[in-house]
Amino acid sequence: MSEVNKSLVAFLTFLAAILLMFTLQSEYFLTVSNFLQAFKHLSITAIAALGLCFVVAVGKADMSFHFFSCFAAMAMSYFISIGYGPVFSVLASLLLIASLGLLNGILVGRFGLPDMVTTIGTGTAVFGLAYLFSGGRYIYRNFIDSGIMQLNDGKLFGTIPIPVVVMVALYFLSWLLLHKSKYGRNFYAVGNKPLAARFSGIKVARYLAIAFVISALFASIANMVQVSAQGKGEIRAGVTLLMPAWAAVFVGISIFKKPTVYGTFIGAFMISIMQNGFTLLSVPFYYMDFVVALSLIGSIILANFDVITTWINKKRRG
Amino acid sequence: MQHLSLKMSNITKKFPGVLALDNADFELAKGEVHALLGINGAGKSTLIKVLAGINSIDSGQIWVDGVETVIDGTRRSKELGIATVYQAPEMIPSFSGYENVFLGVESSKRGLFPFINRKALRKKANEVLEEFPIDIDLDKPISDLAPIEREGVAILRALVLENISILILDEPTSILSHREAETLFEMIAAMKGRGVSIIYITHNLEEVFIVSDRFTVFRNGRNVGTYESDRSNYSHNDVAELMLGDKMTSIYPDKSETIGDPLFSIRELSHGTDFQNVSIKFHEREIVGVFGLVGSGIDELCKTMFGDLRPDAGQITVKGKDVALKSCADAINEGIFLVPGDRHAEGYISDESVAFNVTLSKLPGISKFGFVNRKTEKNATLKLIDKLKIAPGDPYGNISKLSGGNQQKAVMAKGFYTESDIYIFQEPTVGVDVGAKALIYRAIRDLSETCATMVISSDCEEVYGIADRIVVIFEGKVVLNAKTSEVSLDDALVHGLAGGHDNV
Ligand SMILES: Nc1ncnc2c1ncn2[C@@H]1O[C@H](COP(=O)(O)OP(=O)(O)OP(=O)(O)O)[C@@H](O)[C@H]1O
Ligand SMILES: [Mg+2]
């Protein structure tokens, strides 16, 4: 069995154990309506994590996407409040946020600034700018009547929630782009060895910029869904995306040894399922964060099966 | 033979799908320099990684100084006094030379607080450096150092170890020029004088007779014989045949008789203090060999011709058309391709497949409507694997797990796949065995039928052997440009080392 397979099996066993535990603890856990609910929740983490996956693939870190998503959601709510329709509001905000993502990409890719510090800086600044829309107050005006809430409540063919549809669509497109198209190769090449990528004729700065734009866009889409669910424009809604998105990407890396679209999905799935299960068991949120984080570390250790076994072997021999 | 410093017996090491060491034996006498030879993938690096504690073995026994030992980690290896300079030394480019020297020592300390005395280490490093024939500024970050200086840091890292009894050097000269290699040999002699036993891996057969007392040949993970390094008993050819287990034909192809159309030229090209007013013309059926020492400006010249550096003055002309290259991507679009000299940093993408790497510079060749066609990719890669005899020949194998020489072949394959019109090969045969060298020279000769080809090497003999026209660059200026048949090898060397003044 290859390393990846071993990790995957160990990981799936772990996931099955969690599912079993929740099923035994709550009779509501294994029901269709709960799963639809869980999938809706999953889609938010999963979409944000997917964007981040591109940045990690090009070998950089994005610490700004959650803040950017706050700006995008507030911009959207603002456009709605002054009377624009939902479609225009969404697209206009995405356009704004894409240009901010491009700014990240230019600073890091073209000018070679350090990614962590730069994105913490741009993220904080953009979060500050987001206050301009309402001075930090909720934006209610027109929100419920505008139809924007369909982004969360709507259903395709009357059954599949729109957030799930958006998630599936974005994952499918990203999978095509990163794993099936020739462009995907370039993302990985840039992330692995920028110098070798440049000598292979790849425009390194361009790929870095594209990755940061995608990260900003996807996080913003995720947060727009989140805000529509809440029925008002709230500035802090996107802030909580940071930890689960990074965790999802990293769970994926620990299974497949590199950032992948499918790995990121599995990571996001695991985190959401745990959050959902603990909510059903009415575990207080602060315990929940604690347990989710612990389980996460546990899963990463399990997924790194080879590391553990060589370590044990060494102990035994020494 | 005197007392044995090291004895390895029946060592077996399996990697998934590869038997890298197959019941291998090896003996190292005290105070000898022992060359370890074998074609690419024979198991040389694997054997020394066993000694360094990086590779665990599946079976076999090891004695160090007559005592049976288990080497279960790099720390244990260092405790035994084994110092290793790897084929591709891991360094942190942004750290200074000193810090990279210390890295190896820090990782070998035991205890909860593995503090080391940095001051003492610095002193020790300086002491060792003093004996070095080259001067390295250890306060500079690694990324600013030349290849020879980096190699120096790697060697320093091994030498600051206390109580060295065995020193292992895995292809240390592959990126060094003649003169630099000589200084390395002096160091080896000094170490040997101190009673250190040395294992020396190389693909340069001449070095075997210069530095070693005995040599051992590996084939297919097995020791096929140990011999005295005695020129009167073995010629280069004999050694090559021992390695290949087969007859050896001439390594360089015949020179070209005629010259074809001009394809590429540089006129009065200058870049800062690196090189000035360099003009060279390239034709079909004429391999141009460029020789120059590290620091002579040839590296920058290559990068300028490939669009990575912008010239201050001068003109690059492709098939009669003047071009201004702004990036490597531009150069590739104009049909120019550079196979870079530093394969680890510039050549291949690690932990990706051979196919990924081979096709990376011409992805449209394997894709339709932007999507990669696995079958086209596989077939294209297999063709080149076959042509250059890359082993193991799995197109989807991880390139990082190939032996050093096979990685170099894959980097060459990547160049060939682009089917460019103008090729610049920088150090095309670094780390490649004699058999594969002949193969690569043949392939370059075939290319030159329809392409402009240029071979840049710090190995003057290689340049002389392959090229129809030889250009020597000294301190950024062309000091010799002549048909190879009209100059002698010594002549070319003298120009490269001293710009043509004979007081070398
Ligand atoms: N980590 C690894 N995983 C799988 N196979 C490996 C690994 N390391 C080495 N091998 C394989 O083991 C064989 C021996 O490789 P090794 O690096 O020892 O060759 P070598 O004699 O040093 O060759 P070279 O002259 O090219 O450096 C090769 O077939 C190589 O592909
Ligand atoms: Mg090797």
PDB file of C-alpha atoms in Angstrom, chain A residues 22 32-33 37 43-44 55 93 132 155 172 174 181 188 190 192 219 283 285:
ATOM      1  CA  PHE A  22     -22.480  10.767  17.133  1.00  0.00           C
ATOM      2  CA  VAL A  32     -31.845  13.214   6.156  1.00  0.00           C
ATOM      3  CA  SER A  33     -32.814  16.622   7.429  1.00  0.00           C
ATOM      4  CA  GLN A  37     -28.439  20.935   7.358  1.00  0.00           C
ATOM      5  CA  SER A  43     -20.520  24.369   2.163  1.00  0.00           C
ATOM      6  CA  ILE A  44     -19.435  27.548   3.930  1.00  0.00           C
ATOM      7  CA  VAL A  55      -2.807  29.963  -2.319  1.00  0.00           C
ATOM      8  CA  SER A  93     -18.939  43.183  -4.396  1.00  0.00           C
ATOM      9  CA  LEU A 132     -17.232  52.527   6.258  1.00  0.00           C
ATOM     10  CA  LYS A 155     -33.350  25.078  -3.415  1.00  0.00           C
ATOM     11  CA  PHE A 172     -15.979  20.711  -9.793  1.00  0.00           C
ATOM     12  CA  SER A 174     -11.538  23.877  -9.244  1.00  0.00           C
ATOM     13  CA  SER A 181      -5.956  21.236 -16.875  1.00  0.00           C
ATOM     14  CA  TYR A 188       2.004  23.345  -8.248  1.00  0.00           C
ATOM     15  CA  VAL A 190       5.248  27.626  -8.728  1.00  0.00           C
ATOM     16  CA  ASN A 192       7.160  23.822  -5.212  1.00  0.00           C
ATOM     17  CA  ALA A 219     -14.052  33.278   0.950  1.00  0.00           C
ATOM     18  CA  VAL A 283     -21.893  20.892  23.943  1.00  0.00           C
ATOM     19  CA  PHE A 285     -19.361  26.345  22.017  1.00  0.00           C
TER      20      PHE A 285
END
